[in-house]
Tab-separated table of C-alpha atoms in Angstrom:
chain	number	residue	atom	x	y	z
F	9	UNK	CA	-50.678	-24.682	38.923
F	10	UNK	CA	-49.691	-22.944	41.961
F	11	UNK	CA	-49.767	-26.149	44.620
F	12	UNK	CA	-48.210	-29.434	44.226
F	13	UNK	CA	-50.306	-32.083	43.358
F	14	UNK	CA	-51.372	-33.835	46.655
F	15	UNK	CA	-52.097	-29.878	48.522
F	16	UNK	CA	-54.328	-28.811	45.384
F	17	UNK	CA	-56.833	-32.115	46.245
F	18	UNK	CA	-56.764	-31.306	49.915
F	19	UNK	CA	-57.236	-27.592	49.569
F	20	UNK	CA	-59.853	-28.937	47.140
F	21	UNK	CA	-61.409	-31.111	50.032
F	22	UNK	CA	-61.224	-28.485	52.811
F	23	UNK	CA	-63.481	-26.164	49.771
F	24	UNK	CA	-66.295	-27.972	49.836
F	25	UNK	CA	-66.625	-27.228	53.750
F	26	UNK	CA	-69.609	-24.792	54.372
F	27	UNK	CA	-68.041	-21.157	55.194
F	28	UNK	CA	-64.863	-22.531	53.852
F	29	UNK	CA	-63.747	-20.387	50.978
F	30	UNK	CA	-60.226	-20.614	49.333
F	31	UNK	CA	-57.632	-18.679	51.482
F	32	UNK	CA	-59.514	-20.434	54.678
F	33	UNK	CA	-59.207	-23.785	52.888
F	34	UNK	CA	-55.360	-22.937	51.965
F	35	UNK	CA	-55.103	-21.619	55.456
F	36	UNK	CA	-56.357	-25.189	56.657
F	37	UNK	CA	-54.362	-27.659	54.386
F	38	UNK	CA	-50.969	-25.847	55.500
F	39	UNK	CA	-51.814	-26.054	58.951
F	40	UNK	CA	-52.141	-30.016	57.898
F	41	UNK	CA	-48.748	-30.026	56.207
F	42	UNK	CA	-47.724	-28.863	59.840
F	43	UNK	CA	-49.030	-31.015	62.369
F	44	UNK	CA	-46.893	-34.247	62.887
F	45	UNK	CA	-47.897	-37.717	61.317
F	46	UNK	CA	-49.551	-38.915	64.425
F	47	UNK	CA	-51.937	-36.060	64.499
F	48	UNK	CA	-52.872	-35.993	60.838
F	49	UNK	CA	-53.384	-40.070	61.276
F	50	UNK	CA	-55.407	-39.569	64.227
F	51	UNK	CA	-57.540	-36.744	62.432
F	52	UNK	CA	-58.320	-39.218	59.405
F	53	UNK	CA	-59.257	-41.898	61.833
F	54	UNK	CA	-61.803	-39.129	63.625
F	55	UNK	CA	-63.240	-38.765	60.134
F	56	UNK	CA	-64.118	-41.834	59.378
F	57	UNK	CA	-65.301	-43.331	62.492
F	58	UNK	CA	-67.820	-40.394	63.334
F	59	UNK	CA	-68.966	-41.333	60.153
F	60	UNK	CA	-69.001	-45.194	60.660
F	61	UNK	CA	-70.517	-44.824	63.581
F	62	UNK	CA	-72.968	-42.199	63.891
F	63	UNK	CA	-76.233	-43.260	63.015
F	64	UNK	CA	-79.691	-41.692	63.480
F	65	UNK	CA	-81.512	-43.117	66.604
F	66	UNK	CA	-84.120	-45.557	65.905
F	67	UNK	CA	-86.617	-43.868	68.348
F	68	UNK	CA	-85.768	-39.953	68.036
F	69	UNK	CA	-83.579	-39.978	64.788
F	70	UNK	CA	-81.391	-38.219	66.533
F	71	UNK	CA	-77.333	-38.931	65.634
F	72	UNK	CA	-75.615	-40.692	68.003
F	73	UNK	CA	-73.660	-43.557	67.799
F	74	UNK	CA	-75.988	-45.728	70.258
F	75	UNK	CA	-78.613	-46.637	68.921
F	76	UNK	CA	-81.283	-46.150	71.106
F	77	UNK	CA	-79.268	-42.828	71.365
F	78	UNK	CA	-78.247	-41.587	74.856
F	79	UNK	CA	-81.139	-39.188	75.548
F	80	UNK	CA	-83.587	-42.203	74.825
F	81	UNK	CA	-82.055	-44.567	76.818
F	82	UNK	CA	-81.597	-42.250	79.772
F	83	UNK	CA	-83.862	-43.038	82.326
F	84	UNK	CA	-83.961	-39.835	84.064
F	85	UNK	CA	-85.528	-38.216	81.089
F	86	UNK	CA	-89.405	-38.068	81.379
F	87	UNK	CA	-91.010	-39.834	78.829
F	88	UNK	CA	-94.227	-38.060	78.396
F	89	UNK	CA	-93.267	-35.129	77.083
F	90	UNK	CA	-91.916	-35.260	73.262
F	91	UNK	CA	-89.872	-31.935	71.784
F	92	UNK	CA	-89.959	-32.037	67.984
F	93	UNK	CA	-87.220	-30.584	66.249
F	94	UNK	CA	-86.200	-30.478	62.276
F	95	UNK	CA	-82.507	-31.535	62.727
F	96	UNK	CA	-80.296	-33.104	64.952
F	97	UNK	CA	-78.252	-29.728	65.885
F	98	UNK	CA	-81.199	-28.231	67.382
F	99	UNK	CA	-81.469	-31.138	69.773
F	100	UNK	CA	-78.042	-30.289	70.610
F	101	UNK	CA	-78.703	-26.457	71.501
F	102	UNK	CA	-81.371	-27.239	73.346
F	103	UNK	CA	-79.661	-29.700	75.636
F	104	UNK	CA	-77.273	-27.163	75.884
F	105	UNK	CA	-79.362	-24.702	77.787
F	106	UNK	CA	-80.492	-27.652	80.571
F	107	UNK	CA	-84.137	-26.858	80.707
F	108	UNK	CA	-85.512	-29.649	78.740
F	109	UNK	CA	-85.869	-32.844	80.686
F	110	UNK	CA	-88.422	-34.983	78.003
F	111	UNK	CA	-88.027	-36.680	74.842
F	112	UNK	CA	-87.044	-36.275	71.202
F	113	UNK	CA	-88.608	-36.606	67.619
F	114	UNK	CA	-85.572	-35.378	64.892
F	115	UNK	CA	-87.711	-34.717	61.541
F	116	UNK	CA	-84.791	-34.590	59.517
F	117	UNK	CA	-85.572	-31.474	57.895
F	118	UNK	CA	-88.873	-29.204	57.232
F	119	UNK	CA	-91.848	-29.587	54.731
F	120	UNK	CA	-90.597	-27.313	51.330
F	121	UNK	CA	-93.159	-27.288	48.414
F	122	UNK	CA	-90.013	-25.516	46.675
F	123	UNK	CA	-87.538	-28.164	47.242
F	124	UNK	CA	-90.083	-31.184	46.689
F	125	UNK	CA	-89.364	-32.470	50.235
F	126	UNK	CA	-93.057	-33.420	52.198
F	127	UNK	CA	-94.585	-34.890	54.849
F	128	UNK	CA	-93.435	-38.459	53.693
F	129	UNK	CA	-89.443	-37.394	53.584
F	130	UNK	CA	-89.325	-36.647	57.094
F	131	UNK	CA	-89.852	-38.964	60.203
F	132	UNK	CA	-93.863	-37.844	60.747
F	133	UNK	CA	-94.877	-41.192	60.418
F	134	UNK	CA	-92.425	-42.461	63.174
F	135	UNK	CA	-93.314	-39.554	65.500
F	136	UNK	CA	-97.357	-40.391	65.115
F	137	UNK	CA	-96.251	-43.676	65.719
F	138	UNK	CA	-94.522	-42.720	69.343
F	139	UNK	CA	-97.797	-40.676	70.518
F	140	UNK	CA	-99.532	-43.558	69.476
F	141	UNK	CA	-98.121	-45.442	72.017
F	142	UNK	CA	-99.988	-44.193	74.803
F	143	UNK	CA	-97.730	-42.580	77.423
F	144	UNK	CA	-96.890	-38.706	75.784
F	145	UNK	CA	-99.058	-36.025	76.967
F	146	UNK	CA	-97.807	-32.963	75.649
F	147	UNK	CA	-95.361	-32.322	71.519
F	148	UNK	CA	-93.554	-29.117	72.182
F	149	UNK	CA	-92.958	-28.071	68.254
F	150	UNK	CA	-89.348	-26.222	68.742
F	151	UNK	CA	-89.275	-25.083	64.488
F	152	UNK	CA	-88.012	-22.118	63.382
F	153	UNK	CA	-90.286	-19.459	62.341
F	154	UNK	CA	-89.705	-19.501	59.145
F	155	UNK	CA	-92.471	-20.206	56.306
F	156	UNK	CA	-90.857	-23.862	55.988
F	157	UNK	CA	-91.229	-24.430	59.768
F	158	UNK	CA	-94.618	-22.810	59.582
F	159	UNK	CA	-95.971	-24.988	57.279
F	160	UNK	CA	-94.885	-27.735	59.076
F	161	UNK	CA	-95.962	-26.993	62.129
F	162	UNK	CA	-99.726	-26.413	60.412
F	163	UNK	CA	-99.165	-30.241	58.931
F	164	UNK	CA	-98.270	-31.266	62.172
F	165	UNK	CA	-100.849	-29.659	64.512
F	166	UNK	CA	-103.734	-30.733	62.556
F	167	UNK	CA	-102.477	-34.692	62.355
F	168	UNK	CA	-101.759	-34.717	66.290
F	169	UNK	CA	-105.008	-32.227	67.390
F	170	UNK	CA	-107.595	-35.465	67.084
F	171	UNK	CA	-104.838	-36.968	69.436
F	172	UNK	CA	-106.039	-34.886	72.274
F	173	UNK	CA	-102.571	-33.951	73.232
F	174	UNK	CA	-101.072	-30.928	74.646
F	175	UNK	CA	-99.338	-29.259	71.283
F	176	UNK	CA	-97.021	-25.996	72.200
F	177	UNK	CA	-94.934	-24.420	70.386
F	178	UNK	CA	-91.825	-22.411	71.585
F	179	UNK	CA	-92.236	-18.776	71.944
F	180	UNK	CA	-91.032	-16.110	69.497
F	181	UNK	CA	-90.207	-12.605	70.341
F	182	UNK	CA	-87.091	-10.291	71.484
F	183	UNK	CA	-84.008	-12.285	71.917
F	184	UNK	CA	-82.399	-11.678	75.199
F	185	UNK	CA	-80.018	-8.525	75.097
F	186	UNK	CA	-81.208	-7.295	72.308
F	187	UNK	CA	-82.785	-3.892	71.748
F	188	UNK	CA	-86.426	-3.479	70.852
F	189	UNK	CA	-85.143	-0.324	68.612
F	190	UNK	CA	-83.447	-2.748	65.831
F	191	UNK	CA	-85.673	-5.503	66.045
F	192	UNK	CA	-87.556	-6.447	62.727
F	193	UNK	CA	-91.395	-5.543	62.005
F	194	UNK	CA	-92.038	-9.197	62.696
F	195	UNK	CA	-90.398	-10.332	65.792
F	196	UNK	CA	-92.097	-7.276	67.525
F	197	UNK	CA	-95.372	-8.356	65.782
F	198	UNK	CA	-94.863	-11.715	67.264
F	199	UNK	CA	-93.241	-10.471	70.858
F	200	UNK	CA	-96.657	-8.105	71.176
F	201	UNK	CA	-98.762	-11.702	70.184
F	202	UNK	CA	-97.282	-13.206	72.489
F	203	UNK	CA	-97.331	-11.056	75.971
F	204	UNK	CA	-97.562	-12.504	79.018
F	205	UNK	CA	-98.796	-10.972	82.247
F	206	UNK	CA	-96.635	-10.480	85.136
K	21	UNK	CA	-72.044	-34.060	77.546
K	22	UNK	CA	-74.233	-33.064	74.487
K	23	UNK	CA	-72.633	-34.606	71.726
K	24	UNK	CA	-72.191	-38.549	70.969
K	25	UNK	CA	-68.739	-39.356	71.425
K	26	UNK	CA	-67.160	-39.909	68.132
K	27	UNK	CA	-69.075	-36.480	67.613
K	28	UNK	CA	-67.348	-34.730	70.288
K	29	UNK	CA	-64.058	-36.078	69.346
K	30	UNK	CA	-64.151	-35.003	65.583
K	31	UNK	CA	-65.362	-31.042	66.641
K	32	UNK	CA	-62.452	-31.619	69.421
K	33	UNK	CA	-60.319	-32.074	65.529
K	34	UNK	CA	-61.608	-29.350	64.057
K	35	UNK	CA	-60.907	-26.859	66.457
K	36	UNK	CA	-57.406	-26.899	66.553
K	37	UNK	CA	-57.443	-25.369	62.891
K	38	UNK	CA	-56.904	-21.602	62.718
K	39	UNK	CA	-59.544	-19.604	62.481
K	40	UNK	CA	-61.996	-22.318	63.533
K	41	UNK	CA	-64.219	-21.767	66.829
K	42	UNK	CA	-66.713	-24.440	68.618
K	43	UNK	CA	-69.941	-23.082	66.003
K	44	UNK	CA	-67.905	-23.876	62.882
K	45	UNK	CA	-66.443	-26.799	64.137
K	46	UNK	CA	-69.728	-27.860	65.212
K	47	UNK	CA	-70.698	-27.334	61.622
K	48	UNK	CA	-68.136	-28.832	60.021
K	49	UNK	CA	-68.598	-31.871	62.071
K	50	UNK	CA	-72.104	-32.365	61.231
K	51	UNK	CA	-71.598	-31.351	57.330
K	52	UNK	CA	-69.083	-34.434	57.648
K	53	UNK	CA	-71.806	-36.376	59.150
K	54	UNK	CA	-74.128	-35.406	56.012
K	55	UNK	CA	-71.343	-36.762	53.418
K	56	UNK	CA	-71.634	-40.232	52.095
K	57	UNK	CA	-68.952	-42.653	53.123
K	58	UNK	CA	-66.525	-42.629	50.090
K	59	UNK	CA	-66.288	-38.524	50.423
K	60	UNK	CA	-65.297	-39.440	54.196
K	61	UNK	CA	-62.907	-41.430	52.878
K	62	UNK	CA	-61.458	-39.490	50.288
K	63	UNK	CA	-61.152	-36.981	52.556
K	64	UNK	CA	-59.453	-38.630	55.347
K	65	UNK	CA	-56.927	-40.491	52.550
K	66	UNK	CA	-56.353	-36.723	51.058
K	67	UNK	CA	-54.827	-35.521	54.542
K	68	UNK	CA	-52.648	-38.401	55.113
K	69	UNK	CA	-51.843	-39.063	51.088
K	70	UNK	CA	-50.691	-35.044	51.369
K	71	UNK	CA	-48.629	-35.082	54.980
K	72	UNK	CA	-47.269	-38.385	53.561
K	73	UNK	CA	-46.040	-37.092	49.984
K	74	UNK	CA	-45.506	-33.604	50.742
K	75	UNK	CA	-41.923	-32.185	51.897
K	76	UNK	CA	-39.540	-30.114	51.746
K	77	UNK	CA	-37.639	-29.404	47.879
K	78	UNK	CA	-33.892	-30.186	49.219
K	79	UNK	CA	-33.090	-26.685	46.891
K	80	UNK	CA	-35.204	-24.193	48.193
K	81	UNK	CA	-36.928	-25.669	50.861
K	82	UNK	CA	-40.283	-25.036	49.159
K	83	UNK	CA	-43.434	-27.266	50.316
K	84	UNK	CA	-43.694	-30.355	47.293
K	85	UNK	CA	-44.710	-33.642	46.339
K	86	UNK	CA	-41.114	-33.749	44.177
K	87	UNK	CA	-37.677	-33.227	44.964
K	88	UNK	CA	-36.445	-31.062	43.516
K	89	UNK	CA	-39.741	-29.193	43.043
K	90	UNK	CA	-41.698	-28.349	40.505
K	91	UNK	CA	-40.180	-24.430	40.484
K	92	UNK	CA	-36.231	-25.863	40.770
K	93	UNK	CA	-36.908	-28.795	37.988
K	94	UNK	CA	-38.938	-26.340	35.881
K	95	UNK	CA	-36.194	-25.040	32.911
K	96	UNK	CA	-37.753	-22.054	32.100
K	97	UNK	CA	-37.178	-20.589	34.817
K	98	UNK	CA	-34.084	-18.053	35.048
K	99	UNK	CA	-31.578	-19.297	37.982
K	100	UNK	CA	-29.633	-16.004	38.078
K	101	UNK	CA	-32.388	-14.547	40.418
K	102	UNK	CA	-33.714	-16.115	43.902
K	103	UNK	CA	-36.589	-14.427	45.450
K	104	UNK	CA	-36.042	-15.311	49.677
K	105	UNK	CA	-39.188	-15.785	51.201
K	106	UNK	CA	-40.243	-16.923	55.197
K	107	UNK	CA	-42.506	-19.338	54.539
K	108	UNK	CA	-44.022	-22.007	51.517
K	109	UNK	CA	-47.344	-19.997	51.788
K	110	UNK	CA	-45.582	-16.859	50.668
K	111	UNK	CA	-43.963	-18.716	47.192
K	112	UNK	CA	-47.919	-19.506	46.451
K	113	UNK	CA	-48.859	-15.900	46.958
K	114	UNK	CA	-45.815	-14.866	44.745
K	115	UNK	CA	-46.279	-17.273	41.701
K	116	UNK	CA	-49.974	-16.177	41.540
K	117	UNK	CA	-48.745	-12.941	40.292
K	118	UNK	CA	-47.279	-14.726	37.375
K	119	UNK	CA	-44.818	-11.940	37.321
K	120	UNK	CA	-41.769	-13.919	39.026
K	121	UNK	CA	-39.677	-16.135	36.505
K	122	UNK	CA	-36.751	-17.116	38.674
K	123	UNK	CA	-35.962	-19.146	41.831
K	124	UNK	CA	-36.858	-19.161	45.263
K	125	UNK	CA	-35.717	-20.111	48.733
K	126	UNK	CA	-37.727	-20.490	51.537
K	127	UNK	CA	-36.415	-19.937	54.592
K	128	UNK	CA	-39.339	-21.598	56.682
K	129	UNK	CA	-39.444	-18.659	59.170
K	130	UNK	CA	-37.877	-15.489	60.211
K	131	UNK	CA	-35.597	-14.889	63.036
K	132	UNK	CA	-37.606	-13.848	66.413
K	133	UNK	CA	-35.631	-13.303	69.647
K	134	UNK	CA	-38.626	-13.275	71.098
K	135	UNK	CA	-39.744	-17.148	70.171
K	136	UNK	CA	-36.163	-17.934	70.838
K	137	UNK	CA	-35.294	-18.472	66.393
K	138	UNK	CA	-32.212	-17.192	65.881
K	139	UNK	CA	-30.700	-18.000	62.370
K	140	UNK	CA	-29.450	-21.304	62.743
K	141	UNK	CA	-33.439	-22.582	63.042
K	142	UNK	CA	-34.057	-21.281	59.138
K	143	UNK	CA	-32.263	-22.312	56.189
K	144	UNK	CA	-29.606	-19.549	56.119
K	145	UNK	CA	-26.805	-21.798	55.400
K	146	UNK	CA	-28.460	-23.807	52.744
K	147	UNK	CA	-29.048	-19.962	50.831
K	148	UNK	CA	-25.686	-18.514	51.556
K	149	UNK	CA	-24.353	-22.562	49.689
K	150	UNK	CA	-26.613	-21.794	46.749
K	151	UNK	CA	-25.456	-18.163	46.084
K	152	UNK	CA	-21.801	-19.444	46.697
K	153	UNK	CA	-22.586	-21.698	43.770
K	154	UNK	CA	-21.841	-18.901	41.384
K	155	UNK	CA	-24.941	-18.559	39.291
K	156	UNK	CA	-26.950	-16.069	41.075
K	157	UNK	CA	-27.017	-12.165	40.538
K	158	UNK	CA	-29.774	-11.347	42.399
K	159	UNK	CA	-31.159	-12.088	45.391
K	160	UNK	CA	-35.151	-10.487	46.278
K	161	UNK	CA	-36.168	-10.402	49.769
K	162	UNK	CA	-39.772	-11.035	49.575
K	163	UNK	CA	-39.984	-10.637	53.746
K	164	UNK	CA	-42.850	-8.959	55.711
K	165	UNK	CA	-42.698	-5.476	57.148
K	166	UNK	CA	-42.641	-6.324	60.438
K	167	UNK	CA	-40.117	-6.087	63.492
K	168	UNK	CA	-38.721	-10.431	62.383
K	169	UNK	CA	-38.859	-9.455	58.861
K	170	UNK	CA	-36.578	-6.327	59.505
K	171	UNK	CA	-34.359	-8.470	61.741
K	172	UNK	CA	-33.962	-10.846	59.357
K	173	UNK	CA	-33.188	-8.811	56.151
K	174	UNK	CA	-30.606	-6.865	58.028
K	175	UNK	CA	-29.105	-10.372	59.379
K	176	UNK	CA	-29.283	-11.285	55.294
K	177	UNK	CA	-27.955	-8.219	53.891
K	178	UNK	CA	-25.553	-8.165	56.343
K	179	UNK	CA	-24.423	-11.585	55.274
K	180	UNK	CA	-24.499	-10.980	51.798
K	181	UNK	CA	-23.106	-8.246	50.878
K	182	UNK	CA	-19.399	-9.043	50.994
K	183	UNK	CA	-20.210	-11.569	48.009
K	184	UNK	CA	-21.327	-8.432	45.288
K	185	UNK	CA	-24.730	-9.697	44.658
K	186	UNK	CA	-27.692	-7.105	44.201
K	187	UNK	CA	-29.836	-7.368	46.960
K	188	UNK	CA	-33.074	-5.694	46.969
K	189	UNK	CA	-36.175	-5.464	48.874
K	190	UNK	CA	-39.916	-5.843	47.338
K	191	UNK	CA	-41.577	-2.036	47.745
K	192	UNK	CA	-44.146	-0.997	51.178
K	193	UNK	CA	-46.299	1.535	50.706
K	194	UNK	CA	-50.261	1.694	49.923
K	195	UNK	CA	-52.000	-1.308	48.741
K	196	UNK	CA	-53.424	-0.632	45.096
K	197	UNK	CA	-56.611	0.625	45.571
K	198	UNK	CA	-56.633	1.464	49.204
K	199	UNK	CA	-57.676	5.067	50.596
K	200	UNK	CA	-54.367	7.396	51.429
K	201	UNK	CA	-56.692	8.923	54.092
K	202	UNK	CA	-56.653	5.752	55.829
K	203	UNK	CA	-53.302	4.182	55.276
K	204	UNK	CA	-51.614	4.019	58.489
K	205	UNK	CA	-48.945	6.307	59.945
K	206	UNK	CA	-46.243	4.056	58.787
K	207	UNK	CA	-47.270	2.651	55.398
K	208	UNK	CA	-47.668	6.412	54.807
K	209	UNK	CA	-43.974	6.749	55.788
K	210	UNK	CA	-43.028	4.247	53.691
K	211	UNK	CA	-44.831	5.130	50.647
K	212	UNK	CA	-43.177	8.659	50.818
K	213	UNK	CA	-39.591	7.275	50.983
K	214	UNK	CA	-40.117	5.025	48.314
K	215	UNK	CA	-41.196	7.665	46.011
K	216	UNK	CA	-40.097	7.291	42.294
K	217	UNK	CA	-39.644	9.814	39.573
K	218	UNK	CA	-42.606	9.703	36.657
């Protein structure tokens, strides 16, 4: 029983945090226990409105608190192309870099035989629904390569091929900077796959 | 503008902690996002239940939800010997030892020309009333090696003396199972002066 009472249950809190072990989350609750009343007020109040408010978009389940979110209600945005994307973080990277001017789909996660999660727990019904609707002419699949976001990417290409759509899916190979020396068996696998000609 | 607004505002939050840069606030944000509503809560009630209940013990200026605290009320403890320390943080790192049965007395910093803290900003006065007291024997300066923590023990020693005390100062010199080969210049220094006889 090193901490009083009320700095053991926030030290606690701060814990459960992902890359938050315990001398981070003691590091975080004294820094609390130093910022005035107004700040720490104003820092609960952040809390609990993101999460009051923040809702996934009924269109593009991505979180926003509009609902539709700001990307789907922007009418700059073209609306026949449709990026799919397994959470609502990628969308954010992706906006980040400026290229993308189309559409979301947020799946809310990946198909994973191991952790019972398919098809039906993510928002594939909602995004056949979208294409359905007449006016998308090309899904750019932006998944990770990874054997989740493989699989679902094989799920997904076969239900949208009868479509007759234009399906894509982002391109895998060297990251920029980096040195062809150190990269892995597979990325070079896929970087020779996927040449280009210049 | 890539992140809904209460969004942006709660990462805005969670970068001012230490330690804490845009990715993790990023994830932070979201993991908050993931939570279900009572956790939000909770949380948000634990950081404003601790900046609310949490002060200063009016002894030794340790961090508590009591007055006096739990280490000054506790009477087991022996009250002939107060370890000084700079800050609440240190007392934790002290009592997890379990080695230390007496008293402390933070003096919530150290004195730093440099950031303009002379003594008058710690709580100098409050230690030199306690020893005056009569009880005390001993006074431990539990104070970093650095230049403030020099500073400051020769302000202290300085101070205390005249009022035949022993003062002594916890050991430098290597860490326990750190390499000699690569202990720096001056923990070397200081290992070698505080030699003791076998």
């Amino acid at each position: 029983m090193y901490y009083t009472p009320p700095l053991a249950k926030l030290i606690e809190q701060f814990q459960k945090f992902p890359g938050v072990g315990p001398k981070s989350a003691q590091r975080m609750a004294f820094f609390v226990l130093g910022m005035n009343h107004d700040s720490v007020k104003g820092f609960a109040a952040a809390l609990v409105e993101a999460k009051d408010k923040i809702r996934n978009c009924s269109h593009c389940f991505h979180l926003s608190a509009f609902d539709p979110c700001e990307i789907c209600s922007n009418q700059k945005r073209e609306k026949q192309t449709i990026c799919v994307v397994a959470e609502s973080r990628d969308v954010i990277a992706l906006e980040r870099t400026g290229e993308f001017r189309g559409l979301y789909h947020v799946l809310n996660g990946l198909i994973s035989p191991m952790e019972g999660r398919g098809p039906d727990e993510l928002s594939i019904r909602d995004l056949l629904g979208r294409v359905q609707g007449g006016e998308i002419k090309e899904i750019i699949l932006a998944i990770n390569p990874t054997i989740e976001g493989d699989t679902t990417v094989l799920y997904l290409s076969k239900l949208l091929k009868p479509l007759s759509l234009k399906i894509t899916r982002i391109a895998f190979g060297l990251p920029v900077g980096s040195d062809l020396e150190y990269a892995d068996d597979s990325t070079l696998s896929k970087a020779l796959e996927g040449r280009r000609e210049l």
